[in-house]
XYZ file of C-alpha atoms in Angstrom:
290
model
C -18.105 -74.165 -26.454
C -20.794 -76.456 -25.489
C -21.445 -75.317 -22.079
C -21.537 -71.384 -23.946
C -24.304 -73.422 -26.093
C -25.919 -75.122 -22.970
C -26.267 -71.777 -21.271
C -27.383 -69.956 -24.121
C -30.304 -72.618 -24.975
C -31.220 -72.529 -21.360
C -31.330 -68.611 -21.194
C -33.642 -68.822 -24.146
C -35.698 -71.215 -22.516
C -36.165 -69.476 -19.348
C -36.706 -66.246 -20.805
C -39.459 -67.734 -22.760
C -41.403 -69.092 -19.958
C -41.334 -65.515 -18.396
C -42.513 -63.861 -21.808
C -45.271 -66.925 -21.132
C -46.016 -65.757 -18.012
C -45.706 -62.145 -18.452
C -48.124 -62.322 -21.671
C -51.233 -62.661 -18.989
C -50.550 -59.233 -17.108
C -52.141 -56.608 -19.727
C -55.578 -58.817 -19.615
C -55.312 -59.400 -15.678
C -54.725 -55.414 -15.102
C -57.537 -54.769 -17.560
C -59.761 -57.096 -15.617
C -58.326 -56.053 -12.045
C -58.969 -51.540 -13.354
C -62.301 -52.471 -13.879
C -62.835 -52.218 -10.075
C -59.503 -51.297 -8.632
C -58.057 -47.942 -8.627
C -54.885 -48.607 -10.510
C -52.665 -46.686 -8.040
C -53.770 -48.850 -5.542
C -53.365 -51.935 -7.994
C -50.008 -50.722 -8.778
C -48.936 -50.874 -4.883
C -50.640 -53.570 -3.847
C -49.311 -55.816 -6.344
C -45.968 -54.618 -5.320
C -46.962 -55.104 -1.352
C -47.819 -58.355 -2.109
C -45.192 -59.535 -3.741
C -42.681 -57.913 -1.420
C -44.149 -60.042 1.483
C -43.855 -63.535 -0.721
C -39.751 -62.041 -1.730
C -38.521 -61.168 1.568
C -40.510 -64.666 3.132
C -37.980 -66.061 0.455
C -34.904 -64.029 1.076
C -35.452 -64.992 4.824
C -35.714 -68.538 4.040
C -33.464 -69.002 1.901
C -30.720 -66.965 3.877
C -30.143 -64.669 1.643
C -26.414 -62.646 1.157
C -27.152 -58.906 1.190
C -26.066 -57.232 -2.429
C -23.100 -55.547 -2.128
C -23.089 -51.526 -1.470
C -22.400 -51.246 -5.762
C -25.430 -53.336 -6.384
C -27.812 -51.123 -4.321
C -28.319 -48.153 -7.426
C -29.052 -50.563 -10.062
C -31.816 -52.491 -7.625
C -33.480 -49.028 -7.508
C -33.445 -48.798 -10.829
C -34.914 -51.904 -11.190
C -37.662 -51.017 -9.053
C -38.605 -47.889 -10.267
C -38.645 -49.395 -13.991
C -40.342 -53.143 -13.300
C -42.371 -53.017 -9.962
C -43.448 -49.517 -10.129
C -43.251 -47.628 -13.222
C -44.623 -50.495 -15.650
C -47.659 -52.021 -13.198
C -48.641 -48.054 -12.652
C -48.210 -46.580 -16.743
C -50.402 -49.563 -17.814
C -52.697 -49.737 -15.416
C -53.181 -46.104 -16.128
C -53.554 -46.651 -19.803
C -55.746 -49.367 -19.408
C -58.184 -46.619 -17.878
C -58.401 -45.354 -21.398
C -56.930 -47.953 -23.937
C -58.698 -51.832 -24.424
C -56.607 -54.437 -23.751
C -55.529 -54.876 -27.357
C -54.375 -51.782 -28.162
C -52.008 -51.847 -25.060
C -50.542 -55.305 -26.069
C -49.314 -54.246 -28.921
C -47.712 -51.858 -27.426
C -45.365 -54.277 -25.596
C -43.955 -55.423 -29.350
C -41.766 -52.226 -28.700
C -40.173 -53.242 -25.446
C -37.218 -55.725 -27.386
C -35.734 -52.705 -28.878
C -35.914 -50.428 -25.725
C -34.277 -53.439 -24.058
C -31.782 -53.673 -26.782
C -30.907 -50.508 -26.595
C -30.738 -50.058 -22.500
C -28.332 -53.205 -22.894
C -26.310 -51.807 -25.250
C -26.406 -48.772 -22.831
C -26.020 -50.362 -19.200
C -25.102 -53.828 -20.216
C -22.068 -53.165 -22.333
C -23.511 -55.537 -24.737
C -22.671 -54.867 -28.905
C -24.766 -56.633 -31.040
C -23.947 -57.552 -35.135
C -25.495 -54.781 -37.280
C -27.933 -57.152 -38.933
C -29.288 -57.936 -34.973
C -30.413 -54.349 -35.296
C -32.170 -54.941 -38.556
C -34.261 -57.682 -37.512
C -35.172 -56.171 -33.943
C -36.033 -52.941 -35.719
C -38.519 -54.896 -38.584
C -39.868 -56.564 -35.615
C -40.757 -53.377 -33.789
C -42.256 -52.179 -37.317
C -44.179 -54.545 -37.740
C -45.706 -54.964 -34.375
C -46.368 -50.451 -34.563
C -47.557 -51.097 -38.081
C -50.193 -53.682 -36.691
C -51.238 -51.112 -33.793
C -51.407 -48.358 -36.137
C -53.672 -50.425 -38.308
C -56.356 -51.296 -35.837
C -59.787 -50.183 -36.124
C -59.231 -48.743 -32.248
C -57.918 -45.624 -32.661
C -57.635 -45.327 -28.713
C -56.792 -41.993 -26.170
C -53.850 -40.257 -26.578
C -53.141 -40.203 -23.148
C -53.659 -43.893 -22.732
C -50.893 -44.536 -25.775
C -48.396 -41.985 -23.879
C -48.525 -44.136 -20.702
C -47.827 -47.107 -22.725
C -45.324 -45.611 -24.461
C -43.781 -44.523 -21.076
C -43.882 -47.495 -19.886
C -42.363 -49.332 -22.220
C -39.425 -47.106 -22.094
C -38.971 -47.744 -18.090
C -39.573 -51.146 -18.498
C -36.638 -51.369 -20.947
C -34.364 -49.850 -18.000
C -35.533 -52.694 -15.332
C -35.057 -55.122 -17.600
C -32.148 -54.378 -18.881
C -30.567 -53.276 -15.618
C -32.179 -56.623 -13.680
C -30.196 -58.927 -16.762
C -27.033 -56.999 -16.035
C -27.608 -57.571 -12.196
C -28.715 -61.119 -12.540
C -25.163 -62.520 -13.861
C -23.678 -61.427 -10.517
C -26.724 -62.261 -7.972
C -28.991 -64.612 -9.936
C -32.567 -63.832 -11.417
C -34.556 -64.510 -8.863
C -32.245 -62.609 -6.129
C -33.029 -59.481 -8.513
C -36.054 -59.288 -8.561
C -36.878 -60.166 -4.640
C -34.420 -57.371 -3.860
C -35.977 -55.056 -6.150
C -39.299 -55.745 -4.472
C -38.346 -56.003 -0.784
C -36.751 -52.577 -0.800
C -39.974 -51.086 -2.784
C -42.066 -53.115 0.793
C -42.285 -50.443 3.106
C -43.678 -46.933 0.549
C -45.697 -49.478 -1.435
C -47.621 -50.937 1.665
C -48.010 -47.351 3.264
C -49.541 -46.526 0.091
C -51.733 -49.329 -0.248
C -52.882 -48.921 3.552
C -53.602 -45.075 2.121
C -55.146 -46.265 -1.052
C -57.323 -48.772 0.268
C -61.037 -49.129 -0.881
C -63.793 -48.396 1.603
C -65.602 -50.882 1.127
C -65.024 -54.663 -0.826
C -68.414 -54.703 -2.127
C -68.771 -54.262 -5.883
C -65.558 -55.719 -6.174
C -66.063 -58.492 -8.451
C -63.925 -62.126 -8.161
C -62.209 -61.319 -11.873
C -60.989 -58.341 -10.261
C -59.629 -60.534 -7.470
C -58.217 -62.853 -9.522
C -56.191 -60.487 -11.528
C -54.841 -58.690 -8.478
C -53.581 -62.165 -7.619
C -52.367 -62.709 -10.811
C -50.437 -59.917 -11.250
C -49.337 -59.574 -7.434
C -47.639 -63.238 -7.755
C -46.791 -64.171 -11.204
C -46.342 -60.492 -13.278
C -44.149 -59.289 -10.104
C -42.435 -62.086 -9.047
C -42.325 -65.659 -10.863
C -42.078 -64.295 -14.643
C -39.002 -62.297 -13.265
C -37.131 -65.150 -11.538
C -36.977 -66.873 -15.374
C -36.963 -63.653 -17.157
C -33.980 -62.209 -15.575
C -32.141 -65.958 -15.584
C -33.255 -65.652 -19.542
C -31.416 -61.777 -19.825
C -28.235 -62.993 -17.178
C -27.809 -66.700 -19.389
C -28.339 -65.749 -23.282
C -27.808 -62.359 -23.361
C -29.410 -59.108 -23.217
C -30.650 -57.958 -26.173
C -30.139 -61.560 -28.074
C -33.047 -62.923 -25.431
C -35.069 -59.605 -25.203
C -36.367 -60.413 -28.682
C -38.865 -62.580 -27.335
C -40.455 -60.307 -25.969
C -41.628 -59.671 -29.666
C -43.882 -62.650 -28.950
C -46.126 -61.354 -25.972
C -48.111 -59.073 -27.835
C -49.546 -62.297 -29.599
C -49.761 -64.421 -26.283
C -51.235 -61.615 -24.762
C -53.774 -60.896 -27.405
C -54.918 -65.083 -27.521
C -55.227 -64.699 -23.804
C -57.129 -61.154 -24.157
C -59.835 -62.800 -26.990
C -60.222 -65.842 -23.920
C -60.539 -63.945 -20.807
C -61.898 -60.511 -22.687
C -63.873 -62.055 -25.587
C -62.093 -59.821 -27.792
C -62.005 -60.287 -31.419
C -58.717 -62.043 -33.372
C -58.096 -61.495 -36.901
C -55.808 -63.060 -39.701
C -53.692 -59.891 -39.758
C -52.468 -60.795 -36.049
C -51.919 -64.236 -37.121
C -50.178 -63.097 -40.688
C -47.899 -60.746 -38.333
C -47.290 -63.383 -35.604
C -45.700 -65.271 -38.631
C -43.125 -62.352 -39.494
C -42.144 -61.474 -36.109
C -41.453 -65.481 -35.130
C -39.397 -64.852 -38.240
C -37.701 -61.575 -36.819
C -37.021 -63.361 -33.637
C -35.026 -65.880 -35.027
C -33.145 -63.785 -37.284
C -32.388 -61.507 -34.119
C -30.817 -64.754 -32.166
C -29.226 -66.061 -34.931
C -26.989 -62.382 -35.297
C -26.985 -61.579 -31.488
């Protein structure tokens, strides 16, 4: 019973320092669209961090996943290191920063429900409750906002919320038989090869009028959104559960808007803070009935 409890706390722990991390990629892929194509931000970020993952798999003498395993890493892929980076950085062409954070309130229950799905998992009824008022109030917050936004750039969000719910619920599942960070290097090493033809395609003519924020958020996302907020994200899914630690992702719209009113200068009101308070509250109710 106490190592159950051990594990648990520690999956909750991990999985918050990836929501931590993962809370700065909305604002970096803002930044990095500014002057980036975001197809060739999408693949590059991928390239990149497919270098760094098989540099590690190589290292670190990696087993090769078993024949089974090979479906759900493409899954993985096509959800987490293509289909998210390339919906939001699409939205992001017509959406603020904001707007799109909000979005990502939405992502515990598509996880939830992908686990339930793929994971096998069966949460208490009152689990549902909570993860459902959480996603409510985070849309009711959205909805509420004096940017009414593009309707295309809210159906790439909401597309890619709905993939990203598939890689992360397919990674957790994944991670309890190879480990997080195995996952996700897998995921992007066998993405390497189409994503760095691409970028090689994609490539700007020239670097000039490509500012340093830009840079920097190509960086950012490249090496922390695609590789180190996995390795504790998916530990956080494969050690507490699922659906029980997918609730915090109900917390990265807020770390994500704090970080978007640093980096962006964009405006944060007491209704964000007044909603923070209810969907800590949702959160805890959701872990508490997982």
């Amino acid at each position: 019973m106490a190592i159950a409890v051990a594990r648990t706390g520690s999956g909750w722990i991990s999985g918050l320092a990836g929501i931590l991390i993962f809370s700065g990629s909305l604002p970096a892929t803002r930044v990095a669209v500014m002057d980036f194509d975001p197809l060739f931000l999408t693949v590059a970020r991928a390239s990149i961090a497919g270098v760094i993952a098989l540099v590690i798999l190589v290292a670190m003498q990696t087993a090769r996943p078993k024949r089974s395993d090979w479906m759900s890493l493409v899954v993985v892929a096509g959800g987490v290191v293509v289909g998210f980076p390339l919906l939001t950085a699409l939205a992001l062409e017509h959406i603020s920063s904001a707007r799109s954070i909000v979005f990502i309130g939405l992502l515990p229950l598509a996880t939830a429900i992908f686990g339930m799905l793929r994971g096998g998992e069966r949460p208490q009824a009152v689990f549902w409750v909570f993860s459902l008022l959480g996603s409510a109030l985070v849309a009711g917050f959205a909805a509420s906002g004096t940017d009414t936004g593009a309707m295309r750039g809210d159906l790439y969000m909401l597309g890619a919320i709905v993939v990203c719910g598939l890689g992360y619920a397919e990674g957790g599942k994944l991670s309890r038989r190879l480990g997080g960070w195995q996952v996700i290097c897998w995921a992007l090493v066998i993405s390497l090869i189409p994503m760095a033809v691409l970028a090689i395609a994609t490539l700007p003519e020239t670097a000039r009028g490509i500012g340093a924020p830009a840079w920097i958020g190509l960086g950012y996302v490249s090496v922390f959104s695609m590789l180190v907020g996995f390795v504790f994200w998916y530990r956080g899914l494969a050690l507490g559960g699922i659906a029980a630690v997918g609730q915090l992702q109900l917390l990265q719209p807020f770390f994500g808007l704090i970080l978007a009113s640093l980096i962006l200068a964009e405006p944060v009101g007491w209704a964000m803070i007044a909603v923070t308070v209810g969907v800590v509250g949702c959160v805890a109710g959701a872990k508490r009935f997982a």
